[in-house]
PDB file of C-alpha atoms in Angstrom:
ATOM      1  CA  UNK A  21     -46.847  -1.920   0.951  1.00 83.00           C
ATOM      2  CA  UNK A  22     -47.788  -1.122  -2.760  1.00 94.00           C
ATOM      3  CA  UNK A  23     -44.655  -1.041  -4.973  1.00 96.00           C
ATOM      4  CA  UNK A  24     -45.965   1.502  -7.528  1.00 97.00           C
ATOM      5  CA  UNK A  25     -49.227   3.854  -7.094  1.00 97.00           C
ATOM      6  CA  UNK A  26     -50.895   6.495  -8.945  1.00 98.00           C
ATOM      7  CA  UNK A  27     -52.094   9.225  -6.593  1.00 97.00           C
ATOM      8  CA  UNK A  28     -55.204  10.954  -7.921  1.00 97.00           C
ATOM      9  CA  UNK A  29     -55.751  14.668  -6.638  1.00 96.00           C
ATOM     10  CA  UNK A  30     -58.646  16.918  -6.962  1.00 92.00           C
ATOM     11  CA  UNK A  31     -57.681  20.413  -8.116  1.00 93.00           C
ATOM     12  CA  UNK A  32     -59.752  21.983  -5.422  1.00 91.00           C
ATOM     13  CA  UNK A  33     -57.754  20.435  -2.969  1.00 90.00           C
ATOM     14  CA  UNK A  34     -54.999  22.661  -3.828  1.00 94.00           C
ATOM     15  CA  UNK A  35     -56.901  25.610  -3.459  1.00 92.00           C
ATOM     16  CA  UNK A  36     -56.882  28.298  -0.640  1.00 83.00           C
ATOM     17  CA  UNK A  37     -59.857  29.967   0.961  1.00 82.00           C
ATOM     18  CA  UNK A  38     -59.377  33.019  -1.091  1.00 83.00           C
ATOM     19  CA  UNK A  39     -56.876  31.912  -3.810  1.00 89.00           C
ATOM     20  CA  UNK A  40     -56.047  29.389  -6.597  1.00 93.00           C
ATOM     21  CA  UNK A  41     -53.397  27.703  -4.460  1.00 95.00           C
ATOM     22  CA  UNK A  42     -52.737  26.910  -0.664  1.00 93.00           C
ATOM     23  CA  UNK A  43     -48.864  26.792  -0.145  1.00 94.00           C
ATOM     24  CA  UNK A  44     -49.319  24.893   3.072  1.00 93.00           C
ATOM     25  CA  UNK A  45     -51.199  22.192   1.198  1.00 93.00           C
ATOM     26  CA  UNK A  46     -48.834  22.162  -1.467  1.00 96.00           C
ATOM     27  CA  UNK A  47     -45.912  21.848   1.053  1.00 96.00           C
ATOM     28  CA  UNK A  48     -47.533  19.015   3.046  1.00 95.00           C
ATOM     29  CA  UNK A  49     -48.386  17.049  -0.172  1.00 96.00           C
ATOM     30  CA  UNK A  50     -44.779  17.261  -1.321  1.00 97.00           C
ATOM     31  CA  UNK A  51     -43.378  16.361   2.308  1.00 97.00           C
ATOM     32  CA  UNK A  52     -45.607  13.372   2.408  1.00 96.00           C
ATOM     33  CA  UNK A  53     -44.690  12.056  -1.132  1.00 97.00           C
ATOM     34  CA  UNK A  54     -41.024  12.453  -0.254  1.00 97.00           C
ATOM     35  CA  UNK A  55     -41.533  10.205   2.803  1.00 96.00           C
ATOM     36  CA  UNK A  56     -43.427   7.687   0.537  1.00 96.00           C
ATOM     37  CA  UNK A  57     -40.524   7.684  -1.835  1.00 93.00           C
ATOM     38  CA  UNK A  58     -37.971   7.362   1.002  1.00 93.00           C
ATOM     39  CA  UNK A  59     -39.909   4.190   1.846  1.00 94.00           C
ATOM     40  CA  UNK A  60     -39.203   2.792  -1.622  1.00 94.00           C
ATOM     41  CA  UNK A  61     -42.613   3.503  -3.144  1.00 97.00           C
ATOM     42  CA  UNK A  62     -42.765   4.668  -6.862  1.00 98.00           C
ATOM     43  CA  UNK A  63     -45.353   7.594  -7.217  1.00 98.00           C
ATOM     44  CA  UNK A  64     -47.111   8.884 -10.224  1.00 98.00           C
ATOM     45  CA  UNK A  65     -49.736  11.614  -9.812  1.00 98.00           C
ATOM     46  CA  UNK A  66     -52.799  12.674 -11.689  1.00 98.00           C
ATOM     47  CA  UNK A  67     -54.437  16.067 -10.822  1.00 97.00           C
ATOM     48  CA  UNK A  68     -57.609  17.733 -11.708  1.00 95.00           C
ATOM     49  CA  UNK A  69     -57.990  21.378 -12.570  1.00 94.00           C
ATOM     50  CA  UNK A  70     -61.237  22.363 -10.676  1.00 92.00           C
ATOM     51  CA  UNK A  71     -59.275  25.240  -8.393  1.00 93.00           C
ATOM     52  CA  UNK A  72     -58.979  27.054 -11.891  1.00 94.00           C
ATOM     53  CA  UNK A  73     -61.564  25.836 -14.182  1.00 90.00           C
ATOM     54  CA  UNK A  74     -63.646  22.785 -15.101  1.00 85.00           C
ATOM     55  CA  UNK A  75     -64.912  22.155 -18.534  1.00 84.00           C
ATOM     56  CA  UNK A  76     -68.615  22.109 -17.234  1.00 82.00           C
ATOM     57  CA  UNK A  77     -67.609  25.595 -15.585  1.00 85.00           C
ATOM     58  CA  UNK A  78     -66.767  26.800 -19.060  1.00 83.00           C
ATOM     59  CA  UNK A  79     -70.364  25.218 -20.536  1.00 82.00           C
ATOM     60  CA  UNK A  80     -72.299  27.160 -17.876  1.00 86.00           C
ATOM     61  CA  UNK A  81     -70.613  30.376 -19.263  1.00 87.00           C
ATOM     62  CA  UNK A  82     -71.869  29.751 -22.717  1.00 89.00           C
ATOM     63  CA  UNK A  83     -68.910  28.277 -24.250  1.00 90.00           C
ATOM     64  CA  UNK A  84     -68.635  24.913 -26.366  1.00 92.00           C
ATOM     65  CA  UNK A  85     -68.023  21.959 -24.349  1.00 91.00           C
ATOM     66  CA  UNK A  86     -64.928  20.935 -26.509  1.00 93.00           C
ATOM     67  CA  UNK A  87     -63.456  24.401 -25.902  1.00 92.00           C
ATOM     68  CA  UNK A  88     -64.296  24.060 -22.054  1.00 92.00           C
ATOM     69  CA  UNK A  89     -62.468  20.458 -21.380  1.00 93.00           C
ATOM     70  CA  UNK A  90     -59.503  21.999 -23.479  1.00 94.00           C
ATOM     71  CA  UNK A  91     -59.312  25.097 -20.776  1.00 94.00           C
ATOM     72  CA  UNK A  92     -59.856  22.443 -17.984  1.00 94.00           C
ATOM     73  CA  UNK A  93     -56.961  20.147 -19.346  1.00 95.00           C
ATOM     74  CA  UNK A  94     -54.737  23.178 -19.648  1.00 96.00           C
ATOM     75  CA  UNK A  95     -55.803  23.891 -15.780  1.00 96.00           C
ATOM     76  CA  UNK A  96     -54.447  20.516 -14.910  1.00 97.00           C
ATOM     77  CA  UNK A  97     -51.149  21.312 -16.408  1.00 97.00           C
ATOM     78  CA  UNK A  98     -50.857  24.466 -14.620  1.00 97.00           C
ATOM     79  CA  UNK A  99     -51.567  22.354 -11.185  1.00 97.00           C
ATOM     80  CA  UNK A 100     -49.182  19.773 -12.267  1.00 98.00           C
ATOM     81  CA  UNK A 101     -46.501  22.512 -12.518  1.00 97.00           C
ATOM     82  CA  UNK A 102     -47.392  23.684  -9.033  1.00 97.00           C
ATOM     83  CA  UNK A 103     -46.960  20.354  -7.804  1.00 98.00           C
ATOM     84  CA  UNK A 104     -43.483  19.840  -9.512  1.00 98.00           C
ATOM     85  CA  UNK A 105     -42.237  22.993  -7.770  1.00 97.00           C
ATOM     86  CA  UNK A 106     -43.408  22.180  -4.402  1.00 97.00           C
ATOM     87  CA  UNK A 107     -41.674  18.681  -4.722  1.00 98.00           C
ATOM     88  CA  UNK A 108     -38.518  20.196  -6.011  1.00 97.00           C
ATOM     89  CA  UNK A 109     -38.301  22.584  -3.205  1.00 97.00           C
ATOM     90  CA  UNK A 110     -38.402  19.148  -1.299  1.00 97.00           C
ATOM     91  CA  UNK A 111     -35.445  17.765  -3.222  1.00 96.00           C
ATOM     92  CA  UNK A 112     -37.563  15.242  -4.698  1.00 97.00           C
ATOM     93  CA  UNK A 113     -36.662  14.557  -8.658  1.00 97.00           C
ATOM     94  CA  UNK A 114     -39.733  15.093 -10.759  1.00 97.00           C
ATOM     95  CA  UNK A 115     -41.172  15.022 -14.300  1.00 98.00           C
ATOM     96  CA  UNK A 116     -44.167  16.586 -15.601  1.00 98.00           C
ATOM     97  CA  UNK A 117     -45.663  14.658 -18.783  1.00 98.00           C
ATOM     98  CA  UNK A 118     -48.496  15.933 -20.852  1.00 98.00           C
ATOM     99  CA  UNK A 119     -51.164  14.507 -22.890  1.00 97.00           C
ATOM    100  CA  UNK A 120     -51.260  17.927 -24.868  1.00 96.00           C
ATOM    101  CA  UNK A 121     -47.979  18.469 -26.616  1.00 95.00           C
ATOM    102  CA  UNK A 122     -46.064  21.596 -25.029  1.00 96.00           C
ATOM    103  CA  UNK A 123     -42.437  20.735 -25.169  1.00 94.00           C
ATOM    104  CA  UNK A 124     -41.365  24.006 -23.956  1.00 95.00           C
ATOM    105  CA  UNK A 125     -43.346  23.389 -20.692  1.00 96.00           C
ATOM    106  CA  UNK A 126     -43.106  19.395 -20.279  1.00 97.00           C
ATOM    107  CA  UNK A 127     -42.454  16.106 -21.802  1.00 97.00           C
ATOM    108  CA  UNK A 128     -45.005  14.417 -23.808  1.00 97.00           C
ATOM    109  CA  UNK A 129     -46.529  11.358 -22.232  1.00 98.00           C
ATOM    110  CA  UNK A 130     -44.852   8.435 -23.386  1.00 97.00           C
ATOM    111  CA  UNK A 131     -45.422   5.275 -21.457  1.00 97.00           C
ATOM    112  CA  UNK A 132     -42.128   3.826 -21.393  1.00 97.00           C
ATOM    113  CA  UNK A 133     -40.316   6.695 -20.314  1.00 98.00           C
ATOM    114  CA  UNK A 134     -42.767   7.585 -17.690  1.00 98.00           C
ATOM    115  CA  UNK A 135     -42.033   3.940 -16.292  1.00 98.00           C
ATOM    116  CA  UNK A 136     -38.311   4.461 -16.588  1.00 98.00           C
ATOM    117  CA  UNK A 137     -38.500   7.893 -14.693  1.00 98.00           C
ATOM    118  CA  UNK A 138     -40.409   5.825 -11.748  1.00 98.00           C
ATOM    119  CA  UNK A 139     -37.743   3.104 -11.812  1.00 97.00           C
ATOM    120  CA  UNK A 140     -35.085   5.791 -11.396  1.00 97.00           C
ATOM    121  CA  UNK A 141     -36.870   7.138  -8.100  1.00 96.00           C
ATOM    122  CA  UNK A 142     -38.668  10.303 -10.008  1.00 97.00           C
ATOM    123  CA  UNK A 143     -42.259  11.286  -9.158  1.00 98.00           C
ATOM    124  CA  UNK A 144     -43.963  11.424 -12.657  1.00 98.00           C
ATOM    125  CA  UNK A 145     -46.931  13.967 -12.680  1.00 98.00           C
ATOM    126  CA  UNK A 146     -49.494  13.469 -15.703  1.00 98.00           C
ATOM    127  CA  UNK A 147     -50.962  16.622 -16.832  1.00 97.00           C
ATOM    128  CA  UNK A 148     -53.608  17.255 -19.600  1.00 97.00           C
ATOM    129  CA  UNK A 149     -56.128  14.580 -18.619  1.00 96.00           C
ATOM    130  CA  UNK A 150     -56.436  12.079 -21.608  1.00 96.00           C
ATOM    131  CA  UNK A 151     -55.881  14.889 -24.192  1.00 96.00           C
ATOM    132  CA  UNK A 152     -59.228  14.440 -25.431  1.00 96.00           C
ATOM    133  CA  UNK A 153     -62.511  16.338 -24.589  1.00 94.00           C
ATOM    134  CA  UNK A 154     -65.436  14.488 -22.812  1.00 93.00           C
ATOM    135  CA  UNK A 155     -63.102  12.272 -20.635  1.00 94.00           C
ATOM    136  CA  UNK A 156     -62.644  13.440 -17.054  1.00 94.00           C
ATOM    137  CA  UNK A 157     -59.196  13.271 -15.015  1.00 95.00           C
ATOM    138  CA  UNK A 158     -60.712  10.240 -13.145  1.00 95.00           C
ATOM    139  CA  UNK A 159     -60.566   8.339 -16.631  1.00 96.00           C
ATOM    140  CA  UNK A 160     -57.110   9.835 -17.057  1.00 97.00           C
ATOM    141  CA  UNK A 161     -56.115   8.389 -13.619  1.00 97.00           C
ATOM    142  CA  UNK A 162     -57.669   4.952 -14.543  1.00 97.00           C
ATOM    143  CA  UNK A 163     -55.766   4.866 -18.032  1.00 97.00           C
ATOM    144  CA  UNK A 164     -52.551   6.241 -16.757  1.00 98.00           C
ATOM    145  CA  UNK A 165     -52.451   3.831 -13.955  1.00 98.00           C
ATOM    146  CA  UNK A 166     -53.312   0.831 -16.282  1.00 97.00           C
ATOM    147  CA  UNK A 167     -50.460   2.120 -18.469  1.00 97.00           C
ATOM    148  CA  UNK A 168     -47.706   2.257 -16.195  1.00 98.00           C
ATOM    149  CA  UNK A 169     -49.103  -0.931 -14.328  1.00 97.00           C
ATOM    150  CA  UNK A 170     -49.594   0.761 -10.869  1.00 97.00           C
ATOM    151  CA  UNK A 171     -50.727  -1.686  -8.209  1.00 96.00           C
ATOM    152  CA  UNK A 172     -53.278   0.963  -6.850  1.00 96.00           C
ATOM    153  CA  UNK A 173     -54.914   4.228  -7.749  1.00 97.00           C
ATOM    154  CA  UNK A 174     -54.922   6.346  -4.383  1.00 97.00           C
ATOM    155  CA  UNK A 175     -57.922   8.956  -4.561  1.00 95.00           C
ATOM    156  CA  UNK A 176     -56.967  11.391  -2.185  1.00 94.00           C
ATOM    157  CA  UNK A 177     -60.532  13.236  -1.319  1.00 89.00           C
ATOM    158  CA  UNK A 178     -60.428  16.946   0.084  1.00 85.00           C
ATOM    159  CA  UNK A 179     -62.165  16.249   3.599  1.00 81.00           C
ATOM    160  CA  UNK A 180     -63.984  13.043   2.821  1.00 87.00           C
ATOM    161  CA  UNK A 181     -62.488   9.775   4.426  1.00 90.00           C
ATOM    162  CA  UNK A 182     -64.285   7.401   2.132  1.00 93.00           C
ATOM    163  CA  UNK A 183     -67.359   6.124   0.109  1.00 94.00           C
ATOM    164  CA  UNK A 184     -70.686   6.825   1.446  1.00 93.00           C
ATOM    165  CA  UNK A 185     -74.261   5.803   0.930  1.00 90.00           C
ATOM    166  CA  UNK A 186     -74.844   9.628   0.558  1.00 87.00           C
ATOM    167  CA  UNK A 187     -73.223  12.765   0.999  1.00 84.00           C
ATOM    168  CA  UNK A 188     -72.379  12.797   4.553  1.00 83.00           C
ATOM    169  CA  UNK A 189     -72.340  16.644   5.099  1.00 81.00           C
ATOM    170  CA  UNK A 190     -76.010  16.637   4.186  1.00 86.00           C
ATOM    171  CA  UNK A 191     -77.244  13.178   5.325  1.00 88.00           C
ATOM    172  CA  UNK A 192     -76.114  12.467   8.924  1.00 85.00           C
ATOM    173  CA  UNK A 193     -77.329   8.674   8.278  1.00 89.00           C
ATOM    174  CA  UNK A 194     -75.095   8.190   5.515  1.00 90.00           C
ATOM    175  CA  UNK A 195     -73.150   4.965   5.986  1.00 92.00           C
ATOM    176  CA  UNK A 196     -69.322   4.669   5.220  1.00 92.00           C
ATOM    177  CA  UNK A 197     -68.494   1.713   3.237  1.00 94.00           C
ATOM    178  CA  UNK A 198     -65.095  -0.213   3.909  1.00 94.00           C
ATOM    179  CA  UNK A 199     -65.108  -2.166   0.821  1.00 95.00           C
ATOM    180  CA  UNK A 200     -67.058  -2.195  -2.502  1.00 95.00           C
ATOM    181  CA  UNK A 201     -66.859  -3.956  -5.872  1.00 94.00           C
ATOM    182  CA  UNK A 202     -67.064  -1.918  -9.181  1.00 92.00           C
ATOM    183  CA  UNK A 203     -70.383  -3.240  -9.852  1.00 91.00           C
ATOM    184  CA  UNK A 204     -71.448  -1.663  -6.582  1.00 91.00           C
ATOM    185  CA  UNK A 205     -70.642   1.705  -7.781  1.00 90.00           C
ATOM    186  CA  UNK A 206     -72.471   1.479 -10.962  1.00 87.00           C
ATOM    187  CA  UNK A 207     -75.375  -0.335  -9.582  1.00 88.00           C
ATOM    188  CA  UNK A 208     -75.679   2.059  -6.376  1.00 86.00           C
ATOM    189  CA  UNK A 209     -74.770   5.142  -8.406  1.00 84.00           C
ATOM    190  CA  UNK A 210     -72.108   6.060  -5.906  1.00 88.00           C
ATOM    191  CA  UNK A 211     -70.356   9.136  -7.183  1.00 81.00           C
ATOM    192  CA  UNK A 212     -66.702   8.034  -6.697  1.00 87.00           C
ATOM    193  CA  UNK A 213     -65.789   8.412 -10.241  1.00 90.00           C
ATOM    194  CA  UNK A 214     -67.572   8.380 -13.730  1.00 89.00           C
ATOM    195  CA  UNK A 215     -68.578   5.327 -15.337  1.00 89.00           C
ATOM    196  CA  UNK A 216     -66.191   5.371 -18.033  1.00 92.00           C
ATOM    197  CA  UNK A 217     -63.246   5.417 -15.286  1.00 94.00           C
ATOM    198  CA  UNK A 218     -65.241   2.778 -13.299  1.00 92.00           C
ATOM    199  CA  UNK A 219     -65.227   0.464 -16.405  1.00 91.00           C
ATOM    200  CA  UNK A 220     -61.669   1.194 -17.165  1.00 94.00           C
ATOM    201  CA  UNK A 221     -60.579   0.222 -13.652  1.00 94.00           C
ATOM    202  CA  UNK A 222     -62.804  -2.989 -13.823  1.00 92.00           C
ATOM    203  CA  UNK A 223     -61.611  -4.357 -16.979  1.00 93.00           C
ATOM    204  CA  UNK A 224     -57.847  -3.783 -15.928  1.00 94.00           C
ATOM    205  CA  UNK A 225     -58.511  -5.246 -12.229  1.00 93.00           C
ATOM    206  CA  UNK A 226     -57.197  -2.136 -10.695  1.00 95.00           C
ATOM    207  CA  UNK A 227     -57.471  -1.556  -6.988  1.00 95.00           C
ATOM    208  CA  UNK A 228     -58.703   1.854  -5.658  1.00 95.00           C
ATOM    209  CA  UNK A 229     -58.432   3.221  -2.303  1.00 96.00           C
ATOM    210  CA  UNK A 230     -60.559   6.421  -1.395  1.00 95.00           C
ATOM    211  CA  UNK A 231     -59.327   8.175   1.667  1.00 95.00           C
ATOM    212  CA  UNK A 232     -59.154  11.906   3.313  1.00 93.00           C
ATOM    213  CA  UNK A 233     -56.039  13.488   2.372  1.00 92.00           C
ATOM    214  CA  UNK A 234     -56.570  16.463   4.954  1.00 89.00           C
ATOM    215  CA  UNK A 235     -55.315  14.358   7.560  1.00 90.00           C
ATOM    216  CA  UNK A 236     -51.650  14.488   7.850  1.00 91.00           C
ATOM    217  CA  UNK A 237     -49.777  11.185   7.161  1.00 94.00           C
ATOM    218  CA  UNK A 238     -52.813   9.540   5.338  1.00 95.00           C
ATOM    219  CA  UNK A 239     -50.954   9.504   1.951  1.00 95.00           C
ATOM    220  CA  UNK A 240     -48.190   7.743   3.558  1.00 95.00           C
ATOM    221  CA  UNK A 241     -50.439   5.181   5.403  1.00 95.00           C
ATOM    222  CA  UNK A 242     -52.334   4.675   2.153  1.00 94.00           C
ATOM    223  CA  UNK A 243     -49.094   3.935   0.386  1.00 93.00           C
ATOM    224  CA  UNK A 244     -48.086   1.497   3.074  1.00 92.00           C
ATOM    225  CA  UNK A 245     -51.215  -0.657   2.732  1.00 88.00           C
ATOM    226  CA  UNK A 246     -53.127   0.489   5.557  1.00 90.00           C
ATOM    227  CA  UNK A 247     -56.812  -0.171   5.548  1.00 87.00           C
ATOM    228  CA  UNK A 248     -58.044   3.441   5.856  1.00 91.00           C
ATOM    229  CA  UNK A 249     -60.944   4.760   3.818  1.00 93.00           C
ATOM    230  CA  UNK A 250     -62.666   2.752   1.384  1.00 95.00           C
ATOM    231  CA  UNK A 251     -60.909  -0.056  -0.746  1.00 95.00           C
ATOM    232  CA  UNK A 252     -62.649  -0.753  -4.250  1.00 95.00           C
ATOM    233  CA  UNK A 253     -62.093  -4.208  -6.112  1.00 91.00           C
ATOM    234  CA  UNK A 254     -63.257  -6.162  -8.459  1.00 80.00           C
ATOM    235  CA  UNK A 255     -65.758  -8.767  -7.329  1.00 68.00           C
ATOM    236  CA  UNK A 256     -65.024 -12.334  -6.893  1.00 60.00           C
TER     237      UNK A 256
END
């Protein structure tokens, strides 16, 4: 069982078929995190903003990349507040910390304060990415996990149960990997996370588990250390 984990969620995973948020997804997510906490695991969360807007989407609309990335970072804060509301409805004590200073909305990210919240049994949700353009929320997850000294990053994927050699929805012969190294990700160009995030995890010897969040109970199983999905570690 992991003692402290960082759960990385995509913004798209929170979306409904015709809406920005799916209340059932938020409710189920909050219930699983509450169960994990009940087992003594400290949980931090990083969430993307793709259900609202990504920086690349803004660029496609003719906007400047820096502006687009700032819009994407604000979208992650909206998602962080939505997850906070769902968790608090389940009776889970929660704090949102942002990389972009907005004290009327949430706390600023302070590493020692975040760790203290976790030690007190609170879920800490990190919004705003890294606070800088040109960096993804994958990089934010790798950075925050390293800062809070998490045991692992749990990458909860929307409908994909691990890392494959190709897109399993397009290639029926795609092979799922049980274990990989960070060099495998870089050399095979596997699109798990961007190269900056991969290098940061490799430098800090951070374990990653990639699994399907759509199967109920998988977040709990991942936190308990069950070998579901794909495990990524530094090579020997």
